[in-house]
Short mmCIF file of C-alpha atoms and ligand atoms in Angstrom, two decimals:
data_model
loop_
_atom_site.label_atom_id
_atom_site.label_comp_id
_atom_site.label_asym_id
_atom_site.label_seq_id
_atom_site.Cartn_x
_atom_site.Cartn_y
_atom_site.Cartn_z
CA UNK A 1 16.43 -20.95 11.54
CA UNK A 2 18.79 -23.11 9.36
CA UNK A 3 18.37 -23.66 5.37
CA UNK A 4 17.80 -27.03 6.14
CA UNK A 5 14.72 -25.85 8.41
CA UNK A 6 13.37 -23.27 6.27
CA UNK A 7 13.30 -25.98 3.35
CA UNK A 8 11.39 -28.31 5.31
CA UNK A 9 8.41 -25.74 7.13
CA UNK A 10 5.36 -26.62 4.82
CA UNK A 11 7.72 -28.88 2.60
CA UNK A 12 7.97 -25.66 0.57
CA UNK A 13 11.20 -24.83 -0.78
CA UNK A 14 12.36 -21.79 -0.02
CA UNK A 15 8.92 -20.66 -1.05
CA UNK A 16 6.86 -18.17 1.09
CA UNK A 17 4.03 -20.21 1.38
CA UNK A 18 1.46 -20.16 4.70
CA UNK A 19 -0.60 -22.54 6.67
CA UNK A 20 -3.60 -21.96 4.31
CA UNK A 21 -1.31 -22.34 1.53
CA UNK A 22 -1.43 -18.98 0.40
CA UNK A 23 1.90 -18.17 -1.41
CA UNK A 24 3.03 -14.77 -0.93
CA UNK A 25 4.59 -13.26 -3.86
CA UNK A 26 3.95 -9.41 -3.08
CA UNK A 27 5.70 -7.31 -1.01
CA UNK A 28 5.10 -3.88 0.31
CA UNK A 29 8.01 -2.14 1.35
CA UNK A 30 7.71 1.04 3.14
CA UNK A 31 10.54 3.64 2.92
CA UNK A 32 9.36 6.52 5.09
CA UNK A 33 6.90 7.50 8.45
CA UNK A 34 6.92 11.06 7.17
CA UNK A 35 4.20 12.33 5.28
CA UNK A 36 3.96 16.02 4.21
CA UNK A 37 0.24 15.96 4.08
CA UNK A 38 -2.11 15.11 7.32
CA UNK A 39 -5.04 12.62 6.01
CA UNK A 40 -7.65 12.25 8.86
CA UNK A 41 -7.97 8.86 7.80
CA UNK A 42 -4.22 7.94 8.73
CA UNK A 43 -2.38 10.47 10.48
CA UNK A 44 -2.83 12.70 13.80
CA UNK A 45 -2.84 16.08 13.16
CA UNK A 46 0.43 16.71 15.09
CA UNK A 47 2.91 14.44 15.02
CA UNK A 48 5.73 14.71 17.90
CA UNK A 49 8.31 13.59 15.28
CA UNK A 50 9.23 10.66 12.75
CA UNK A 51 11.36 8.12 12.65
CA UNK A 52 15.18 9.88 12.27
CA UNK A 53 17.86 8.28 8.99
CA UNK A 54 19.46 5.70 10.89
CA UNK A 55 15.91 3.69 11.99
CA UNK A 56 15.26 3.79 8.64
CA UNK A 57 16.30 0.58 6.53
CA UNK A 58 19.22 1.26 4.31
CA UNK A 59 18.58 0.88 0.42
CA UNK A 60 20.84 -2.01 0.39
CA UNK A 61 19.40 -3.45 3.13
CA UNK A 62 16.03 -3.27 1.39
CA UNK A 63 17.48 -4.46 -2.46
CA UNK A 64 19.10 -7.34 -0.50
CA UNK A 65 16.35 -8.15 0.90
CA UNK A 66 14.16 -8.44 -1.78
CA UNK A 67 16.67 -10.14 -3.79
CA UNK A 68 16.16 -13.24 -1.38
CA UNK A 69 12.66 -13.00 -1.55
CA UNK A 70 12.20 -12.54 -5.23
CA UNK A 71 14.36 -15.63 -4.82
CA UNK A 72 11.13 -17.43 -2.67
CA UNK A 73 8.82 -16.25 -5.43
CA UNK A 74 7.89 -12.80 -5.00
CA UNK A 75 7.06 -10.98 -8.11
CA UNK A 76 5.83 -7.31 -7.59
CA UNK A 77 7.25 -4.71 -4.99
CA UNK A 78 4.78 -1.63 -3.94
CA UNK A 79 7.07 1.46 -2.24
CA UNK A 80 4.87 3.42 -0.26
CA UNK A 81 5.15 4.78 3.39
CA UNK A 82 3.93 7.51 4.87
CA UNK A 83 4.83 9.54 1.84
CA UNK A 84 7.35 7.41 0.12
CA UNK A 85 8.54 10.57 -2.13
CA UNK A 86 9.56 12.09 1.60
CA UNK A 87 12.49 9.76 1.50
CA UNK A 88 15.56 11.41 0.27
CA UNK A 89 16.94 9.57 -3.53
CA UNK A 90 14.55 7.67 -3.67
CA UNK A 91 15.26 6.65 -7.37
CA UNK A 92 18.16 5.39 -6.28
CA UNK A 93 16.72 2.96 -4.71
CA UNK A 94 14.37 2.28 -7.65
CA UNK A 95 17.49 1.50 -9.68
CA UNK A 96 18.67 -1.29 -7.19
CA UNK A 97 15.56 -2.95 -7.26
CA UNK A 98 15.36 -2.94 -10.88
CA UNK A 99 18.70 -4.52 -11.23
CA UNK A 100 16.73 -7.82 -9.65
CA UNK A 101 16.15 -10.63 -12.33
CA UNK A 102 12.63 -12.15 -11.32
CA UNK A 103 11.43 -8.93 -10.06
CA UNK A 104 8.19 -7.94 -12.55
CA UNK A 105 6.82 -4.97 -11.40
CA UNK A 106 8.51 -1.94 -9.34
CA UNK A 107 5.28 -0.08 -7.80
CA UNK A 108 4.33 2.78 -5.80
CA UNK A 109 1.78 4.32 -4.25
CA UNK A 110 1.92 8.27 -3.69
CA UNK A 111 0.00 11.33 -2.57
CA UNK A 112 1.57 13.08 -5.70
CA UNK A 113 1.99 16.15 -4.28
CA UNK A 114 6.50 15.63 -4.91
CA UNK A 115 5.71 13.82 -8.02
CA UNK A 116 5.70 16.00 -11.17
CA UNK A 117 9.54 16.97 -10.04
CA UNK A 118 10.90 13.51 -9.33
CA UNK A 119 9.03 11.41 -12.07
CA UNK A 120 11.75 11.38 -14.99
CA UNK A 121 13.97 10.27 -12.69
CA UNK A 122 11.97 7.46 -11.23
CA UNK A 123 10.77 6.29 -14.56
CA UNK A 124 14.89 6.39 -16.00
CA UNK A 125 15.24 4.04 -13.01
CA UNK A 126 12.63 1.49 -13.80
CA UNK A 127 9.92 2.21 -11.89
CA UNK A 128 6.93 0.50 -13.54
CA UNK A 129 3.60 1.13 -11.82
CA UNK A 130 2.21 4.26 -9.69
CA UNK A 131 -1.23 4.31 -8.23
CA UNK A 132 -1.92 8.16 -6.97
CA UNK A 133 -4.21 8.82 -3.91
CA UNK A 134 -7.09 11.40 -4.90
CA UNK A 135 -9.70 11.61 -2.54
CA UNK A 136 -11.67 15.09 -3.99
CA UNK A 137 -11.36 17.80 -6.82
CA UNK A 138 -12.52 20.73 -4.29
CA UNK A 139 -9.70 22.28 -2.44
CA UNK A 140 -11.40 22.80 0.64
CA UNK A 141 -12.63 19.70 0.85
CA UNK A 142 -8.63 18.57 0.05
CA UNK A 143 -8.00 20.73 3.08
CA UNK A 144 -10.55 19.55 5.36
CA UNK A 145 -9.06 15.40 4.45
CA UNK A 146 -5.76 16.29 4.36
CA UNK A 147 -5.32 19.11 6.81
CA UNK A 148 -3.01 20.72 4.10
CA UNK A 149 -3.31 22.56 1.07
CA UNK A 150 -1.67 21.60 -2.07
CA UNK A 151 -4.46 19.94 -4.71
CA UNK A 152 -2.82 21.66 -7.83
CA UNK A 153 0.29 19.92 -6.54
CA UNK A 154 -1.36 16.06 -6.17
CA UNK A 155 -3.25 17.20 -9.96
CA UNK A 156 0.51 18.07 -11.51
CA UNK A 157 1.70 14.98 -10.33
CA UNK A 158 -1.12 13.06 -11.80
CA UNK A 159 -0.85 14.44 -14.85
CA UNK A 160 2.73 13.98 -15.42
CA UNK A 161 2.13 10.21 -14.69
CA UNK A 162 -0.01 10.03 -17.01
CA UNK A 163 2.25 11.64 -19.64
CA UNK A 164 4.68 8.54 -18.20
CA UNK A 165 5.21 5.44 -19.72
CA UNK A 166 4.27 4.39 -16.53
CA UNK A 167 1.22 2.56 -15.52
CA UNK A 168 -0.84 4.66 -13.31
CA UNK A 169 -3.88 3.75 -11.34
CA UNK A 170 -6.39 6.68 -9.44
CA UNK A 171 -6.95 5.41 -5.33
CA UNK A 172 -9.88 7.23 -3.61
CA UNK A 173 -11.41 6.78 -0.46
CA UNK A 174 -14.75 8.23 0.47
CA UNK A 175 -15.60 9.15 3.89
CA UNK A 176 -19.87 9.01 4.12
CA UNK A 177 -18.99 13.23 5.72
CA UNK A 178 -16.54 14.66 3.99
CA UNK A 179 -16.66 13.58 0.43
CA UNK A 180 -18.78 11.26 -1.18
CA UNK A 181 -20.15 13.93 -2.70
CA UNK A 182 -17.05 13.54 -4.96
CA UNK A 183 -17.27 9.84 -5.98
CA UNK A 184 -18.75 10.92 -9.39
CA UNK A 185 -16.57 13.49 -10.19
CA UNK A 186 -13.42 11.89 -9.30
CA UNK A 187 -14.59 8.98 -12.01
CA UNK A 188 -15.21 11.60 -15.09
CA UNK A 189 -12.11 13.13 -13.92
CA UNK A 190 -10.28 9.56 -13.90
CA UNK A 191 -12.24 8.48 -17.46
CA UNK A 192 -11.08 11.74 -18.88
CA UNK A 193 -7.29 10.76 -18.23
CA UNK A 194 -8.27 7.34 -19.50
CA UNK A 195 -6.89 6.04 -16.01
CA UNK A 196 -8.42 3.36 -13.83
CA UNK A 197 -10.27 4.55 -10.51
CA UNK A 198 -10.41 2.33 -7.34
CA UNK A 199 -12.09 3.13 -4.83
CA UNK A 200 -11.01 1.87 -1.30
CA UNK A 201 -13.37 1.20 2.19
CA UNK A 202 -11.80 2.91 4.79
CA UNK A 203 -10.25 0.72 7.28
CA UNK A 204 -9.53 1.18 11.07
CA UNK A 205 -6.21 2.15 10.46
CA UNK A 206 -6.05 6.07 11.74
CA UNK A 207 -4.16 7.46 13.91
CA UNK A 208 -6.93 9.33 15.80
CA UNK A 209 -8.96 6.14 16.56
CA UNK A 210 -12.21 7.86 14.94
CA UNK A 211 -12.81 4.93 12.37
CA UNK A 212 -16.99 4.00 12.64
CA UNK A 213 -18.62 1.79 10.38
CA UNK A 214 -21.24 4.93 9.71
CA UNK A 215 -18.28 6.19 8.20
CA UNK A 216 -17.24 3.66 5.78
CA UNK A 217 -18.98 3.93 2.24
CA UNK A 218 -18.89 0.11 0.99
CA UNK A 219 -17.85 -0.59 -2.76
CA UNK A 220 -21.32 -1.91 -3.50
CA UNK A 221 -22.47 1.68 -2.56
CA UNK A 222 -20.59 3.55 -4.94
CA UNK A 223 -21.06 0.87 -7.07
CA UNK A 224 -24.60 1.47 -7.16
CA UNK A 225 -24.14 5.32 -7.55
CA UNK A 226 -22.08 4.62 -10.79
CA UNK A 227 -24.15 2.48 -12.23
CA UNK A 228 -27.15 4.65 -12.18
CA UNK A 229 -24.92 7.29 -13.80
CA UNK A 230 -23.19 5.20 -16.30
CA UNK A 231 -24.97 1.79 -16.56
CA UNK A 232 -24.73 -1.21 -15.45
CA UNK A 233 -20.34 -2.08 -15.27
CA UNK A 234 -19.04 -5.31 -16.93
CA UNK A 235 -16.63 -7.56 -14.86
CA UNK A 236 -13.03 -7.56 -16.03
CA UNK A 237 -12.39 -11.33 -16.72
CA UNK A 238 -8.85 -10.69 -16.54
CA UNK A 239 -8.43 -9.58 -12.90
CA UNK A 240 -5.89 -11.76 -10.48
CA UNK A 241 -7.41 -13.19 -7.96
CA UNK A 242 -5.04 -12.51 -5.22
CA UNK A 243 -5.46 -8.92 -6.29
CA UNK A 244 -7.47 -7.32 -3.65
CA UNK A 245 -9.17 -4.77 -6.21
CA UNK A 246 -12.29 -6.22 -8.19
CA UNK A 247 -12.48 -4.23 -11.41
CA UNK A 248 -14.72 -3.16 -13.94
CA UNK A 249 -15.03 -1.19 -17.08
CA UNK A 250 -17.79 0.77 -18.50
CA UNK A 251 -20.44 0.49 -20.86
CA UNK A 252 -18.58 2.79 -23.24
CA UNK A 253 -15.31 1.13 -22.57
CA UNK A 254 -13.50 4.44 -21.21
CA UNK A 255 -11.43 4.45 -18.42
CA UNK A 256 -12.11 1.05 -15.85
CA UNK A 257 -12.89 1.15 -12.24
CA UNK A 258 -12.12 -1.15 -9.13
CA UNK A 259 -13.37 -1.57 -5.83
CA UNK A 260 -11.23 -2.56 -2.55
CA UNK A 261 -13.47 -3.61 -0.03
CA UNK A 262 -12.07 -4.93 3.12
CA UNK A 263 -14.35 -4.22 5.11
CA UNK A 264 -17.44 -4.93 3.80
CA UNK A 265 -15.84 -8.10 1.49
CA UNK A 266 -12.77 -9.24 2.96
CA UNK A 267 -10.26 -10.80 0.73
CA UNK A 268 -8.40 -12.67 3.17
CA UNK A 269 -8.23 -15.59 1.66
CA UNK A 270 -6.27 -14.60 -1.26
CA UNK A 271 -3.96 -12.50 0.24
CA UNK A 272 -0.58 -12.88 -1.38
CA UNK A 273 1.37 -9.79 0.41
CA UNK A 274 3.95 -9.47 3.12
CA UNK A 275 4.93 -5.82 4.36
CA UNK A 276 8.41 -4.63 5.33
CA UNK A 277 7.99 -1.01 7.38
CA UNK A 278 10.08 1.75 7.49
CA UNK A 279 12.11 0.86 10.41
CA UNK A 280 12.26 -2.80 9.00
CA UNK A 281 9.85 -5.15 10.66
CA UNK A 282 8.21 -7.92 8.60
CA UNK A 283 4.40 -7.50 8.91
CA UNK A 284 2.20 -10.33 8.17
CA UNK A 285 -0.99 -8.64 8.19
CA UNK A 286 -2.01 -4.55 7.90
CA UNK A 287 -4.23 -5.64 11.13
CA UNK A 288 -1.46 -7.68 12.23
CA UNK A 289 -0.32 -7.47 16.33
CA UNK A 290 2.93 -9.06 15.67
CA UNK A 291 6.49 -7.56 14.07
CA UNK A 292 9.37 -9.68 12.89
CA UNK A 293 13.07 -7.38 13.29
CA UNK A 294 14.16 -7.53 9.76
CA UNK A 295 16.36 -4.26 10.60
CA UNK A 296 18.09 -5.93 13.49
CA UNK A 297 19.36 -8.67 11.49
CA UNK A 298 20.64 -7.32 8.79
CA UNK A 299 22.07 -4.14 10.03
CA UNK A 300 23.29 -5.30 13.85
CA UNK A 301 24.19 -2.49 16.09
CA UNK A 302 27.17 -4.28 16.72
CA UNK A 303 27.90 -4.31 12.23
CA UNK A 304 29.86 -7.78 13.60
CA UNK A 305 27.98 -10.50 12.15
CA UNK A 306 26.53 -10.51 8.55
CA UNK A 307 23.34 -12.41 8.29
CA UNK A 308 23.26 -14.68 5.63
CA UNK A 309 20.47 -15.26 3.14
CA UNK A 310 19.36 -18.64 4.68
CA UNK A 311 18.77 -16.14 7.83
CA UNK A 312 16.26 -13.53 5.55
CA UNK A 313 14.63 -15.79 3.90
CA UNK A 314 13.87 -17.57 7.93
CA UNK A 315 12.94 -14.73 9.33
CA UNK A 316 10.11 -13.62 6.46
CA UNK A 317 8.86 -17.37 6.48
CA UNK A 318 8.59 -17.64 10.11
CA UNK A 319 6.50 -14.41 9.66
CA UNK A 320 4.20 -15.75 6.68
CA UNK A 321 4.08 -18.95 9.25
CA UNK A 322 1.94 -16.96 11.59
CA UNK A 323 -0.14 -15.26 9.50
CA UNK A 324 -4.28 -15.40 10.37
CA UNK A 325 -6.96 -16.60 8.16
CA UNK A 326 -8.35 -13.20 8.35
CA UNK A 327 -7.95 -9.94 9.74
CA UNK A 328 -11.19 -10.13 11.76
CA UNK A 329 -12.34 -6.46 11.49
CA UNK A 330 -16.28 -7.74 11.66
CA UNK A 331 -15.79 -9.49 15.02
CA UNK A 332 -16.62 -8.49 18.31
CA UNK A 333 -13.27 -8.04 20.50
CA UNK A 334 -11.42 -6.64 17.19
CA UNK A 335 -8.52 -4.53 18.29
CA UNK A 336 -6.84 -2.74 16.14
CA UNK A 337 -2.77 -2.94 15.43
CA UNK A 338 -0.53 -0.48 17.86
CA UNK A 339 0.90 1.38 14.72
CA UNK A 340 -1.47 3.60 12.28
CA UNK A 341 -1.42 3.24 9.02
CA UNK A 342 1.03 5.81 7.98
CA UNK A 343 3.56 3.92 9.98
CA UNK A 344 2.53 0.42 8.50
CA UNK A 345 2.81 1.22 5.20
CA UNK A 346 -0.41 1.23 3.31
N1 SAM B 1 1.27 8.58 1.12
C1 SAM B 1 0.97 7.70 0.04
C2 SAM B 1 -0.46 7.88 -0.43
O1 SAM B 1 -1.26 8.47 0.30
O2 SAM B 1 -0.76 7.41 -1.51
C3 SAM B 1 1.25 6.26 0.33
C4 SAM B 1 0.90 5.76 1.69
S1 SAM B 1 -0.85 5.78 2.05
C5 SAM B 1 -0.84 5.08 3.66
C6 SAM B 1 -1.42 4.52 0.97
C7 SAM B 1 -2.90 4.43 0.77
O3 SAM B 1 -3.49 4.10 2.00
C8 SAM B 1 -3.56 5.70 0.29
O4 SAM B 1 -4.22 5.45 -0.93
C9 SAM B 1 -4.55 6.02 1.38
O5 SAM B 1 -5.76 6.53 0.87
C10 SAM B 1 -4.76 4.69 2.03
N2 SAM B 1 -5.19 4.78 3.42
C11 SAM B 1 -4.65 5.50 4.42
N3 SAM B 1 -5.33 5.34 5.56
C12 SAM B 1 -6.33 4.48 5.28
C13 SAM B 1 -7.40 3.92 6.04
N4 SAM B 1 -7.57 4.19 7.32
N5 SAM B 1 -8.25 3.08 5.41
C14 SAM B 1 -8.10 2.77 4.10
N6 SAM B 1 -7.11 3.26 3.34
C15 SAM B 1 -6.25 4.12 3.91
FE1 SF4 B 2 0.25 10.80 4.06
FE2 SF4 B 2 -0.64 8.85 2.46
FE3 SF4 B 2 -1.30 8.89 5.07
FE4 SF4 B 2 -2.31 10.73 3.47
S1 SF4 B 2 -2.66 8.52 3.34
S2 SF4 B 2 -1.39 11.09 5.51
S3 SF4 B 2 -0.68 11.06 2.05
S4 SF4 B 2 0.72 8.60 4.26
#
């Protein structure tokens, strides 16, 4: 696609805007497959092997790329993977990215378990925001989810974000027959950090294919567990829209909590992100069938001919272009995407 071409698609500018006019100013970039822990919810037990150095997308390759899209309005980048601490230096991609003008926030999302000895580093290079996956406070039950052991590893790491200056969010997900025993715990454990929880629905996104709605525990069901513990929870005014998370605080105003619901409240419709995985495709949708070869482009086998930006910025707008109104989880003939979610980038 020309620049002339790209301008014109939705008479947008160089904006990343789609057919329902949603503009996309959030991208998730995903820097690794590999994982060192083995979450039921995402991963196979046994994995034959991950994707080897050169699939992955370089670090310049990824701060060029964002460049041009920061460029077309996006504001916020979330690393995250499989296990995005996995990849090797990763701070040093950190510092790229926060040598951007225009870029706001530098996220990532983590299992924690690497954290505690790589979190000066990532903080000296400007990371900004970390949300940390906790799922349970009882190492078996850590075992029995992750297939691993290592809790006083993920609790370290949590605890040295929170002795951060970065901002640091709790993400749990509940499975109705593992752990929702743990929902109330894991929220006096949060309010006692003075960290916000979210709780997410778990989606049809593993690797195993085991995903039932009998399994899912909806955000208005732990909502009603919490408030008959703590009372009833006051709506934070101040939540974004196209943020998928609706929050809360508490009637004491300790801590805050947030519930991501895609299943049982779809947010569609506000949806501001576009992914970038591991082995660079542009992903329009974590349900999404189709892939757009970001990797291909901008690091050709060949190395002959450089793409230009004109040719980025194309590529993740004919993406965006062909993004659904929804991800259609509820209806009947729902299939869901080739890749799991460890290999999307959650
Ligand atoms: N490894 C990092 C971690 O666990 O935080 C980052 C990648 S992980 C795929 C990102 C988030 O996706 C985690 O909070 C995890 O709980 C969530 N997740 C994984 N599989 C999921 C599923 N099937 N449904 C909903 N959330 C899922
Ligand atoms: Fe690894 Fe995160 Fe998937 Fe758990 S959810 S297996 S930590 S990538």
């Amino acid at each position: 696609m020309s620049f002339q071409e790209a301008e014109s698609v939705n008479g947008n500018v160089r904006q990343l805007v789609d057919r329902f006019g949603r503009e996309h100013t959030s991208l998730r970039v995903s820097v690794t497959d590999a994982c060192n822990i083995r979450c039921r919810y995402c991963m196979p037990e046994t994995v034959s092997g991950f994707l080897p150095q050169h699939r992955l997308l370089r670090f310049e390759s990824i701060a060029r790329v964002v460049r041009v899209l920061v460029n077309a309005g996006v504001k916020k980048v979330r690393l995250t993977g499989g296990e995005p601490l996995m990849r090797p230096n990763l701070s040093e991609l950190v510092k790229r990215l926060s040598g951007i003008s225009g870029l706001r926030q530098i996220a990532m999302t983590t299992n924690g378990m690497l954290l505690a000895d790589q979190i000066a580093g990532l903080v000296q290079a400007g990371l900004t925001h970390i949300n940390l996956s906790l799922d349970t406070l009882r190492e078996p039950a850590f075992h029995e989810i992750s297939r691993r052991e290592g809790l006083n590893r993920v609790l370290e790491g949590i605890e040295a974000a929170v002795s951060s200056p970065l901002n640091v969010r709790i993400n749990a997900l509940l499975l109705r027959d593992v752990n929702l025993e743990d929902c109330l715990p894991l929220i006096h454990y949060a309010r006692k950090l003075g960290v916000v929880i979210r709780f997410i629905e778990f989606m049809p996104l593993d690797a195993n294919r085991a995903w039932n709605h009998s399994q899912v525990v909806s955000g208005l069901e732990v909502r009603r567990m919490v408030e008959a513990e703590f009372g009833p929870l006051m709506a934070s005014t101040s939540s974004d829209a196209s943020q998928p998370s609706r929050d809360y605080f508490f009637p004491d105003g300790v801590g805050g909590i947030g519930f991501i619901s895609p299943v049982s409240e779809p947010f569609c419709s506000t949806c501001n992100r576009l992914r970038l995985t591991a082995d660079g495709k542009f992903r329009n949708c974590l349900f999404g069938r189709e892939e757009w070869d970001l990797k291909g482009l901008i690091e050709p086998a060949d190395g002959l001919v450089e793409c230009s930006e004109e040719d980025i910025f194309g590529l993740a707008k004919a993406c965006v272009d062909k993004k659904y109104a929804a991800h259609g989880i509820s209806e009947s003939g729902f299939q869901p995407p080739e890749r799991a979610m460890y290999q999307i980038g959650g």
